[in-house]
Structures are given as structure tokens and as C-alpha cells.
Coordinates of C-alpha atoms in Angstrom, one line a residue:
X236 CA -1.8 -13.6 -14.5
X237 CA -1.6 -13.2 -18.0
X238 CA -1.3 -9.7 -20.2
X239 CA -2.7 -9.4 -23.8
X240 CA -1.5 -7.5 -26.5
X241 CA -4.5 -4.9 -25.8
X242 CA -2.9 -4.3 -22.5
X243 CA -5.6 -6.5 -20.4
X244 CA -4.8 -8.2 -17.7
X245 CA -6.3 -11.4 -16.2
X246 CA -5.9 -14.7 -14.1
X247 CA -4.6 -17.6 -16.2
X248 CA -6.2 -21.4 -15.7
X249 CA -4.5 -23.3 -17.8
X250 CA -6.8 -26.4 -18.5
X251 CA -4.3 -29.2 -20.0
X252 CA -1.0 -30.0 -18.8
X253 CA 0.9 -33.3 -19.8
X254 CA 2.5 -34.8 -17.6
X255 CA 4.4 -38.3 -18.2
X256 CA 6.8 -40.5 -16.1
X257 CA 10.7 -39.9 -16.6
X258 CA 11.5 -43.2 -18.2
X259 CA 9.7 -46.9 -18.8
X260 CA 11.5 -48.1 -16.0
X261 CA 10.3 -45.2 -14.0
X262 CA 6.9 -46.6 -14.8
X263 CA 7.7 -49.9 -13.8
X264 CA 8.9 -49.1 -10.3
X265 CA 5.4 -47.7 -10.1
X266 CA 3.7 -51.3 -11.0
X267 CA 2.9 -54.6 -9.1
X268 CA 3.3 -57.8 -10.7
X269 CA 2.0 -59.5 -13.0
X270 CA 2.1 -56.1 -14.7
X271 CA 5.7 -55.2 -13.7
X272 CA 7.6 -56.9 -15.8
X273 CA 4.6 -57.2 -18.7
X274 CA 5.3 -55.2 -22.1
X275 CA 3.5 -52.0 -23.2
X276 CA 4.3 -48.9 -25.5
X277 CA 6.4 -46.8 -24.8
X278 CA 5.1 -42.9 -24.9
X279 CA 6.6 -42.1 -28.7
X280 CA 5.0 -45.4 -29.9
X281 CA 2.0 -44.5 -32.1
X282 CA 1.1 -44.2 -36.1
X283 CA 2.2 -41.1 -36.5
X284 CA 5.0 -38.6 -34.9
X285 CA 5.3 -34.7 -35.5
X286 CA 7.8 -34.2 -38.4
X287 CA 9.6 -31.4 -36.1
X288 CA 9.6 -33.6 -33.1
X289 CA 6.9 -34.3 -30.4
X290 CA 7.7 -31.5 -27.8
X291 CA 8.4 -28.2 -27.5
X292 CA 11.9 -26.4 -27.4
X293 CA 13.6 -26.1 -23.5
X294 CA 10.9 -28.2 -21.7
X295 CA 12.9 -30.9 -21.1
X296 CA 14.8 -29.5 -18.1
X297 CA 18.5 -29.0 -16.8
X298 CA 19.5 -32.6 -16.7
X299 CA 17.7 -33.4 -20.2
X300 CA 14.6 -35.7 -18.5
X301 CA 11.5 -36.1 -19.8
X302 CA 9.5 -33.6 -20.8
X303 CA 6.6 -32.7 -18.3
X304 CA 8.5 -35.6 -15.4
X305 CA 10.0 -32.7 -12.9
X306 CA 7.6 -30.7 -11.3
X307 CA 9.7 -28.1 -10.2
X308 CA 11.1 -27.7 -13.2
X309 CA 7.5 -27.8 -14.9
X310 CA 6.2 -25.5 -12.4
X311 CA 8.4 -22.7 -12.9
X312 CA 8.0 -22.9 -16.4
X313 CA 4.4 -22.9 -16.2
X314 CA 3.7 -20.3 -12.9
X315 CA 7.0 -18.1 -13.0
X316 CA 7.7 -17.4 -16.7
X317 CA 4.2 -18.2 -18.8
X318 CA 2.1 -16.6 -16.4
X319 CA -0.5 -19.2 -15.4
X320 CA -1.8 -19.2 -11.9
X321 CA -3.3 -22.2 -11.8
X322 CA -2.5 -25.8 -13.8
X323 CA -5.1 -28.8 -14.5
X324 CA -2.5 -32.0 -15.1
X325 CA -3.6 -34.5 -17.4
X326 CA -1.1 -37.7 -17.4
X327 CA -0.4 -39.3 -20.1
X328 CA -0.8 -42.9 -20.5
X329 CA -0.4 -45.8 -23.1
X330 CA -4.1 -46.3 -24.6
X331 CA -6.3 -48.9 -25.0
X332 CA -4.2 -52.4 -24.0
X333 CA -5.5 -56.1 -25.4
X334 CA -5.6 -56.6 -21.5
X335 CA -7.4 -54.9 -20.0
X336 CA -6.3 -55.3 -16.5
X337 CA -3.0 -54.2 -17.5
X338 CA -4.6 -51.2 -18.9
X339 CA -6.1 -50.6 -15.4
X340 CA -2.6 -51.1 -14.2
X341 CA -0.9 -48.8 -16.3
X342 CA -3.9 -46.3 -15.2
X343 CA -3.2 -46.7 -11.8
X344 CA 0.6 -46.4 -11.9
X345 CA -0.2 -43.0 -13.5
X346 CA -2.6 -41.7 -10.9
X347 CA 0.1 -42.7 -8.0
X348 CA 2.8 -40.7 -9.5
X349 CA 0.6 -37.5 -10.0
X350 CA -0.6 -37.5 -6.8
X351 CA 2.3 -38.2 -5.1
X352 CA 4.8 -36.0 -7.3
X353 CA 2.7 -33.3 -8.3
X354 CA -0.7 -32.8 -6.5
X355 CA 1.0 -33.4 -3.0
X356 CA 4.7 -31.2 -4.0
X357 CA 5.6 -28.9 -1.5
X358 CA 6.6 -26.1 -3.9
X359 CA 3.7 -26.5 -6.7
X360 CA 1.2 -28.4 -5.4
X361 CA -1.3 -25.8 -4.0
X362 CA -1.6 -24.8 -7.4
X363 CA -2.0 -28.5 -9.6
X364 CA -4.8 -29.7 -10.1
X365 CA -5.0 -33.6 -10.9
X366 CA -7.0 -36.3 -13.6
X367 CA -7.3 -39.0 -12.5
X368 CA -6.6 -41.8 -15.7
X369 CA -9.5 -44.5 -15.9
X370 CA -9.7 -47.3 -18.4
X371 CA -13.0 -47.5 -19.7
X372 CA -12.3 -51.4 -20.7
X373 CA -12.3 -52.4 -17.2
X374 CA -15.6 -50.5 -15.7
X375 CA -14.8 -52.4 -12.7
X376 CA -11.5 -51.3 -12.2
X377 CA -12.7 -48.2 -12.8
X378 CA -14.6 -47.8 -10.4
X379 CA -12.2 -49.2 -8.0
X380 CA -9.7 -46.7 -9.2
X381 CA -11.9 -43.7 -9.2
X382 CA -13.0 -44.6 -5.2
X383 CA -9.1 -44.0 -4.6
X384 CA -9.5 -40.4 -5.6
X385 CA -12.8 -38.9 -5.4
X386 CA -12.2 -37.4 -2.4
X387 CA -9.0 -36.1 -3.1
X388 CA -9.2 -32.0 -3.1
X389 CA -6.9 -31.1 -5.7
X390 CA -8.3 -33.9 -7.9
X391 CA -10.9 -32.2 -10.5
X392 CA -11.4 -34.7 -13.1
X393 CA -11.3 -38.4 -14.5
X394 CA -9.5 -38.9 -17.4
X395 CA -10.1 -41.3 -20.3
X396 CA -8.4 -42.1 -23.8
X397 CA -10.3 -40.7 -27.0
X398 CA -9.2 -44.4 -29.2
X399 CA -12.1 -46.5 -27.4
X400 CA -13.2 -49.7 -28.6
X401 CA -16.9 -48.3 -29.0
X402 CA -18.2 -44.7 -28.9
X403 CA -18.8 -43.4 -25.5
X404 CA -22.7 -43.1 -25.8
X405 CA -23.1 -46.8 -25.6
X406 CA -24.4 -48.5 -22.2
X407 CA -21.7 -50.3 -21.1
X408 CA -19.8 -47.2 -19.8
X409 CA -23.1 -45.5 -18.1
X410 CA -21.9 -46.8 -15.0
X411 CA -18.7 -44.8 -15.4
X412 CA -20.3 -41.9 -16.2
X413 CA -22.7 -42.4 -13.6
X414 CA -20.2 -42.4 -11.0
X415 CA -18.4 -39.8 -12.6
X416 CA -21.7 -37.6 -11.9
X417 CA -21.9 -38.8 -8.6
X418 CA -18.0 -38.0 -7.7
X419 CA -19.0 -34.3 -9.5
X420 CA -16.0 -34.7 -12.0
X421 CA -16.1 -34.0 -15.2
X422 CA -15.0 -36.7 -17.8
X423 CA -11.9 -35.5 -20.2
X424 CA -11.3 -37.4 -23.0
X425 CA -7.7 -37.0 -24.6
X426 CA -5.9 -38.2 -27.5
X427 CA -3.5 -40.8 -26.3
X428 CA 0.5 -41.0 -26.5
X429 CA 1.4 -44.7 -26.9
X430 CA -1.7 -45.4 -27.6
X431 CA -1.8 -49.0 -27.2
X432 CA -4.4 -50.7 -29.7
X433 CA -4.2 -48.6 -32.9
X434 CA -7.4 -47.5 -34.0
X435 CA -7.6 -45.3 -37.3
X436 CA -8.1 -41.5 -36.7
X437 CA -10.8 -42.0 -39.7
X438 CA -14.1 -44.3 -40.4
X439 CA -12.3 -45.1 -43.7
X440 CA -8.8 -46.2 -42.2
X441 CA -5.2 -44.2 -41.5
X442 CA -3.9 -40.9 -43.0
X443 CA -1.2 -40.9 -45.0
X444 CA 1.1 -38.0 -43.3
X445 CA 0.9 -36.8 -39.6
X446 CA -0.4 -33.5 -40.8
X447 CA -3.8 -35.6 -42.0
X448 CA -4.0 -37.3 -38.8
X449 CA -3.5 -33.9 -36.2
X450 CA -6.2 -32.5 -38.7
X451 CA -8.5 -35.6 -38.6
X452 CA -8.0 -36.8 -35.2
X453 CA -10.5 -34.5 -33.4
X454 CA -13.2 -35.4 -35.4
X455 CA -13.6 -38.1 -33.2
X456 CA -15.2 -36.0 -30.2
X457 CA -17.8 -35.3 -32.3
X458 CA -18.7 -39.0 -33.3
X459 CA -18.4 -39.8 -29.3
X460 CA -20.6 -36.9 -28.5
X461 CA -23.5 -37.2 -31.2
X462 CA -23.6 -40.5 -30.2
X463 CA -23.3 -39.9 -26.2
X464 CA -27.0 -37.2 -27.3
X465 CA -28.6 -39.6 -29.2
X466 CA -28.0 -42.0 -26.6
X467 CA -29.2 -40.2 -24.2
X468 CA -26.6 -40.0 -21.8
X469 CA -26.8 -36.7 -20.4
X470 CA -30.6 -36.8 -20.3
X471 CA -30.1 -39.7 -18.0
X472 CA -27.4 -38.3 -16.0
X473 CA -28.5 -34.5 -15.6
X474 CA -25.0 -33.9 -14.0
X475 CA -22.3 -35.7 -15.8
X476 CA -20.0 -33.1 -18.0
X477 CA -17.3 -33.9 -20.5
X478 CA -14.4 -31.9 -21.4
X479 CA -13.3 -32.8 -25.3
X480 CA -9.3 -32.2 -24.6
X481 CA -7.6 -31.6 -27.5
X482 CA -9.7 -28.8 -29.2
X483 CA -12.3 -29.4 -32.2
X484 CA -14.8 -26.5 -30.5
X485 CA -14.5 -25.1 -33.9
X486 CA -16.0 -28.6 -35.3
X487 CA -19.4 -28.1 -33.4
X488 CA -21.2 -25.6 -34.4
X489 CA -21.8 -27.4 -38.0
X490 CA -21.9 -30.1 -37.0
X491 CA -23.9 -29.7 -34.1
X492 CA -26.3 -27.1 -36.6
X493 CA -26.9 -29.9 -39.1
X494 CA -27.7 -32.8 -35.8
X495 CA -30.4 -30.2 -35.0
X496 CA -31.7 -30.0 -38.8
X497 CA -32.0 -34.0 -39.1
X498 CA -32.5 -34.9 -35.9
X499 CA -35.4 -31.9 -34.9
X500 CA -38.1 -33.7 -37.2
X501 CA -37.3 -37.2 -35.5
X502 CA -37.5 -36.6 -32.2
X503 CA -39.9 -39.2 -31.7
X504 CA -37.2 -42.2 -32.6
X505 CA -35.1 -41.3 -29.5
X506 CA -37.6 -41.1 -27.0
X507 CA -34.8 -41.2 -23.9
X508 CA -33.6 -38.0 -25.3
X509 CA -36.7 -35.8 -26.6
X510 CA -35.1 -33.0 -26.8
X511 CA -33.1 -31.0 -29.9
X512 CA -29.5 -31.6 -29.6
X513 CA -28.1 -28.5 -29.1
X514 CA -30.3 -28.0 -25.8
X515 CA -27.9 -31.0 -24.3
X516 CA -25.0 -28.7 -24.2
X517 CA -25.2 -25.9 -21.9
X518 CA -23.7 -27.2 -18.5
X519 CA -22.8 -30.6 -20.1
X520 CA -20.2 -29.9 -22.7
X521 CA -16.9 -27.9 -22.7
X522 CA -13.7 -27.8 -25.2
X523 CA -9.9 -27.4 -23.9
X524 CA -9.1 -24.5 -26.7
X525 CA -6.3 -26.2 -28.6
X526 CA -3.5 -24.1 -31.0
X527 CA -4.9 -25.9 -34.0
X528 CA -8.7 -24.3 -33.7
X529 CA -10.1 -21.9 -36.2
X530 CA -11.1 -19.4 -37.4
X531 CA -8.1 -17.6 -36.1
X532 CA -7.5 -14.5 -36.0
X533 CA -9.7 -13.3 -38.1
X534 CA -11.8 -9.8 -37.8
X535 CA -15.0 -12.2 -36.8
X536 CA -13.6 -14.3 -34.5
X537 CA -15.6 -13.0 -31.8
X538 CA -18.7 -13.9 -33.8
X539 CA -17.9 -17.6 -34.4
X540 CA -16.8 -18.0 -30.7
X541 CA -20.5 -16.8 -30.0
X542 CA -22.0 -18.9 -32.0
X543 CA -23.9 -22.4 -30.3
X544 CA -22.4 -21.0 -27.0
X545 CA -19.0 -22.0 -27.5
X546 CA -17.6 -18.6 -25.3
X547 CA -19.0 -20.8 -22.2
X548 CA -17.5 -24.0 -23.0
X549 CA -14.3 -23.1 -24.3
X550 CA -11.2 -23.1 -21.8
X551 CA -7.4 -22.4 -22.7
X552 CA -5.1 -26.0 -22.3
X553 CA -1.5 -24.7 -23.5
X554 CA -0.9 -29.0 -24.3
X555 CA 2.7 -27.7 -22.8
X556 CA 5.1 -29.5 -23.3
X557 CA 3.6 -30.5 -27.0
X558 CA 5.3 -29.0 -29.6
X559 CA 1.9 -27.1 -30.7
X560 CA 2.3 -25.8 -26.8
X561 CA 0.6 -22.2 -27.1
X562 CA 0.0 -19.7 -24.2
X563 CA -2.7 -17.2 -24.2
X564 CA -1.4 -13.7 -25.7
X565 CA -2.2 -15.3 -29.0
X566 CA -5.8 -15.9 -28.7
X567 CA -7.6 -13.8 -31.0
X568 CA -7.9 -10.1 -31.0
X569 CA -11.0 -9.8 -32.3
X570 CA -12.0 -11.5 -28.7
X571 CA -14.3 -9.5 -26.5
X572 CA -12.7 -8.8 -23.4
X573 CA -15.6 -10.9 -21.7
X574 CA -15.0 -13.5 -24.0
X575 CA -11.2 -13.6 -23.2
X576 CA -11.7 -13.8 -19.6
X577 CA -14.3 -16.7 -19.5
X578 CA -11.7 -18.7 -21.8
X579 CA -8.3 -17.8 -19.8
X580 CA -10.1 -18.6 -16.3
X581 CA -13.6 -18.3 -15.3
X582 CA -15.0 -21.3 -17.6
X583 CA -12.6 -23.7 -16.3
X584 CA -12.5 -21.8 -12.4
X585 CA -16.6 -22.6 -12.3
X586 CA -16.5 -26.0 -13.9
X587 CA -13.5 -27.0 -11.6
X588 CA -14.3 -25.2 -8.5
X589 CA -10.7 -23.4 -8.5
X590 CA -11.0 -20.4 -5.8
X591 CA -9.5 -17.1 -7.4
X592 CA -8.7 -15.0 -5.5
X593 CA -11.0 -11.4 -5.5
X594 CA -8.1 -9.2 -6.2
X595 CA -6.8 -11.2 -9.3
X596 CA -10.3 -11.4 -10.6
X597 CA -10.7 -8.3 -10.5
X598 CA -7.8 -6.5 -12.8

């Protein structure tokens, strides 16, 4: 339950929650060979690292582990001092690797550990919801992997790395997706820690300073998803649903506005998808509300959340234990109280299927 400064109070879903391993060898213990004993990044190995450090201050427990390994100690933090009442984990894993059954590996070492750690802990686990990673390289193992877990009732959602060799559109991953559909998860794509093979964060190549990258990086969803509508990927799976993790809801609605300006008069070159692209994201499209996203709090914030629907696709993700880790007493004021509640809980309790209680609901 979460107060704001207006004196409102509400239940608190919070929709992204790293969680990583407590060491490599951790990791390893987790892995069969030929993998075992096979190299990979480690978490902090990527192009760019945040000037002030990569995680937030105290999350990294009494005996100094990892931050976002220890459940309990995540849990308390999380349940008993930020006020959430329920927490979506998304594990984080190593990227895109040259092979790609390792990658499926490295996936599958991280779905064992949340499930067994978090999902099934006898303190938290009631109230952890689990992603399941996928590598989207190996559809195969994919699909293998995802069989493991679909059942699973405090599973809510597959998991897959934002640096992909090809946009997501493309046909090779429609059985993925179609399967994802099937399952009734929702895909969530996340910027990867050690993210394996290094793609740029921009068409034209790298940033120079991690401050260009963090403000480049989420451009990305919107290449995946322009391409995932023109493709026609969610005209020919009505019920697949992706969840664009790290922010960039502030991105779509120009972006979004101008692929209805071009795109409205040439309807006929995409047959597969006939219709204007904005009608493709109602029920198919939803943004984890990230620190970074505009306009702030500014006197029309309530206006621009309104705008291309983005007050039923948004959901608040504190990204603890990031070092941009935010809670939700500093969403915008300008916020209408209905607005507030559908990002704090209801958008990510309906899309989820997280029970909350009446009484909570309620206040």
C-alpha cells in the first residue's frame, strides 16, 4: 500500500524487479556441462557503466551480497519498508551469446534459481511474481524452456533481451510469440546487464558517455514495435501482449502520431495489417513506467499521460535495485487520482491476473 503526497492511498504492483545470482560461480552451480565451465560476461560487463555506480545505496544486504540475490532481504525491502504489495521479478541475464545454446543455458540457469529461490520462498513467495528468461536465438529451446513454466502459477511472463540480432517483427520469432499467446504471457523485453554480443544503442553506432546511451537506449522499443505493426504480428496473433520494460511510454505518442500520418495513406502495402497503427495498441501494448520518463512533473502531466492511451498501458517498475530505483510517491502530481491508481496497480493487476484483495482496492 502506497500513500501519495495528496494523502491517497492505494495498492502497490510493482512491475520490474531485478533479480541476479549472488556470484558467477553461483551461476555456474546452476549449469550442466558443456556450459559449466564455458565463459560468459559477467553482470557489470557492458559498454557503458553508471558514473555513480550501477545500484542503489543499502540494497546490497547485511553480509554485502549482490544486489537483488537474497530474497528475504529483497523482500523486506520491497513489502515492509517501500510499500509494495505485490513484486513481478524480472532476472537478469547476460544477453545475446555467439552460441546460442549456451545462451539457452544461461536462460535456463536463471529461471531455476527464480523459481526455486524466490517464486517458491516460504516468507515472500505468495507475493513474487516470476519471468521466465527465453533466448530468442534458439526458438527451439525456447520453446522447450517456456513448456517448463507455463503452468507455473506465480509465473506471469516470458522474458527476452531488448539487443536482438533482428527486430522482433520479423518471422522467425512468430513461433515464440505464438506460443507466448497461447501460454497467455505477455512478452517483456528488457535492456540487458552483461549483455553478451554488443550491439550499438543507435543505427549510427555507440554513444560517447553513459548519459547518451540511458537516453538513447529506449529508442529501441520503438524500432522493435513499428516493426512488430507493420509486420503484422499482433494482427496475426490477436492475443500476444508485450510489455516494453525499461520505460520510453513517453517516446510513443510521436512517434506512434507520425506512423499513423505516413503509414494511414499506405495501408494497402501492408495488407496483413490493414489497419492504422495506433488501433494495434489497445490490449496489445503496455510500458513499465521507468524514473527516466517525461514530461515530469509538470502542471500537464495528466494531459500527456492521456494522450494515445498511454494511462492504460503504463505500470510502475521501481528497476530496484538500479541506481535510478524510484518508488511511487514521486509520480506526478498533476496525475488524476484514476490515472495514479491504474499505473500503481490495476494495469499491471488485469494484465497479470494478480488477485487484490477488495478491501485494499478499495481505500
Amino acid at each position: 500500500m502506497i500513500q501519495h503526497p495528496d494523502g491517497t492511498r492505494m495498492p502497490l504492483v510493482d512491475a520490474s524487479v531485478h533479480i541476479f545470482f549472488t556470484s558467477t560461480p553461483d551461476l555456474r552451480n546452476f549449469l550442466r556441462e558443456p556450459f559449466k565451465s564455458r565463459g560468459f560476461p559477467d553482470y557489470e560487463m557492458d559498454w557503458y557503466g553508471a558514473p555513480g555506480g550501477e545500484y542503489a545505496p543499502n540494497t546490497r544486504g547485511p553480509d554485502r551480497g549482490y544486489p537483488g540475490s537474497d530474497p528475504e532481504f529483497v523482500g523486506n525491502h520491497l513489502f515492509n519498508e517501500r510499500g509494495v504489495d505485490v513484486a513481478v521479478l524480472h532476472p537478469m541475464g547476460r544477453g545475446i551469446m555467439p552460441d546460442r545454446h549456451l545462451g539457452s543455458a544461461l536462460c535456463a540457469a536463471h529461471n531455476e534459481m527464480m523459481v526455486s529461490r524466490w517464486l517458491e520462498s516460504p516468507t515472500f513467495g505468495e507475493r513474487f511474481r516470476g519471468t521466465i528468461r527465453l533466448n530468442p536465438d534458439d526458438i527451439a529451446g525456447a520453446l522447450r524452456e517456456l513448456a517448463k513454466y507455463r503452468d507455473h502459477p506465480r509465473v506471469v511472463q516470458i522474458g527476452v533481451p531488448l539487443q536482438s540480432r533482428e527486430l522482433y517483427g520479423k518471422p522467425q520469432f512468430w513461433p515464440l510469440w505464438e506460443a507466448a499467446a497461447d501460454a497467455k504471457l505477455p512478452v517483456a523485453v528488457h535492456i540487458e546487464t552483461g549483455e553478451g554480443i554488443g550491439f550499438p544503442p543507435t543505427p549510427s553506432g555507440h554513444t560517447r558517455t553513459y548519459e547518451q546511451y540511458v537516453s538513447f537506449m529506449a529508442l529501441n522499443y520503438l524500432y522493435h514495435l513499428m516493426n512488430m505493426i507493420a509486420e503484422g504480428v499482433f494482427e496475426r496473433f490477436p492475443g500476444v501482449k508485450f510489455v516494453w520494460a525499461d520505460g520510453a511510454a513517453d517516446f510513443l505518442t510521436p512517434f506512434i502520431w507520425r506512423m499513423d500520418v505516413f503509414g494511414r495513406p499506405h495501408l494497402e502495402q501492408t495488407p496483413w495489417a490493414p489497419r492504422i497503427p495506433s488501433d494495434y495498441l489497445p490490449g496489445h501494448v503496455y510500458f513499465v513506467a521507468g524514473s527516466f520518463d517525461g514530461p515530469g512533473d509538470a502542471e500537464f502531466a495528466d494531459q500527456w499521460f492521456s494522450f494515445t492511451g498511454k494511462e492504460n498501458m503504463v505500470m510502475f517498475g521501481s528497476s530496484y535495485p538500479h541506481w535510478h530505483c524510484w518508488d511511487a510517491g514521486k509520480l506526478p502530481r498533476a496525475l488524476t487520482a484514476e490515472q495514479r491508481e491504474k499505473v500503481c496497480w490495476r494495469n499491471a493487476a488485469e494484465l497479470y491476473g494478480i488477485d487484490i484483495p477488495a478491501q485494499l482496492a478499495a481505500q
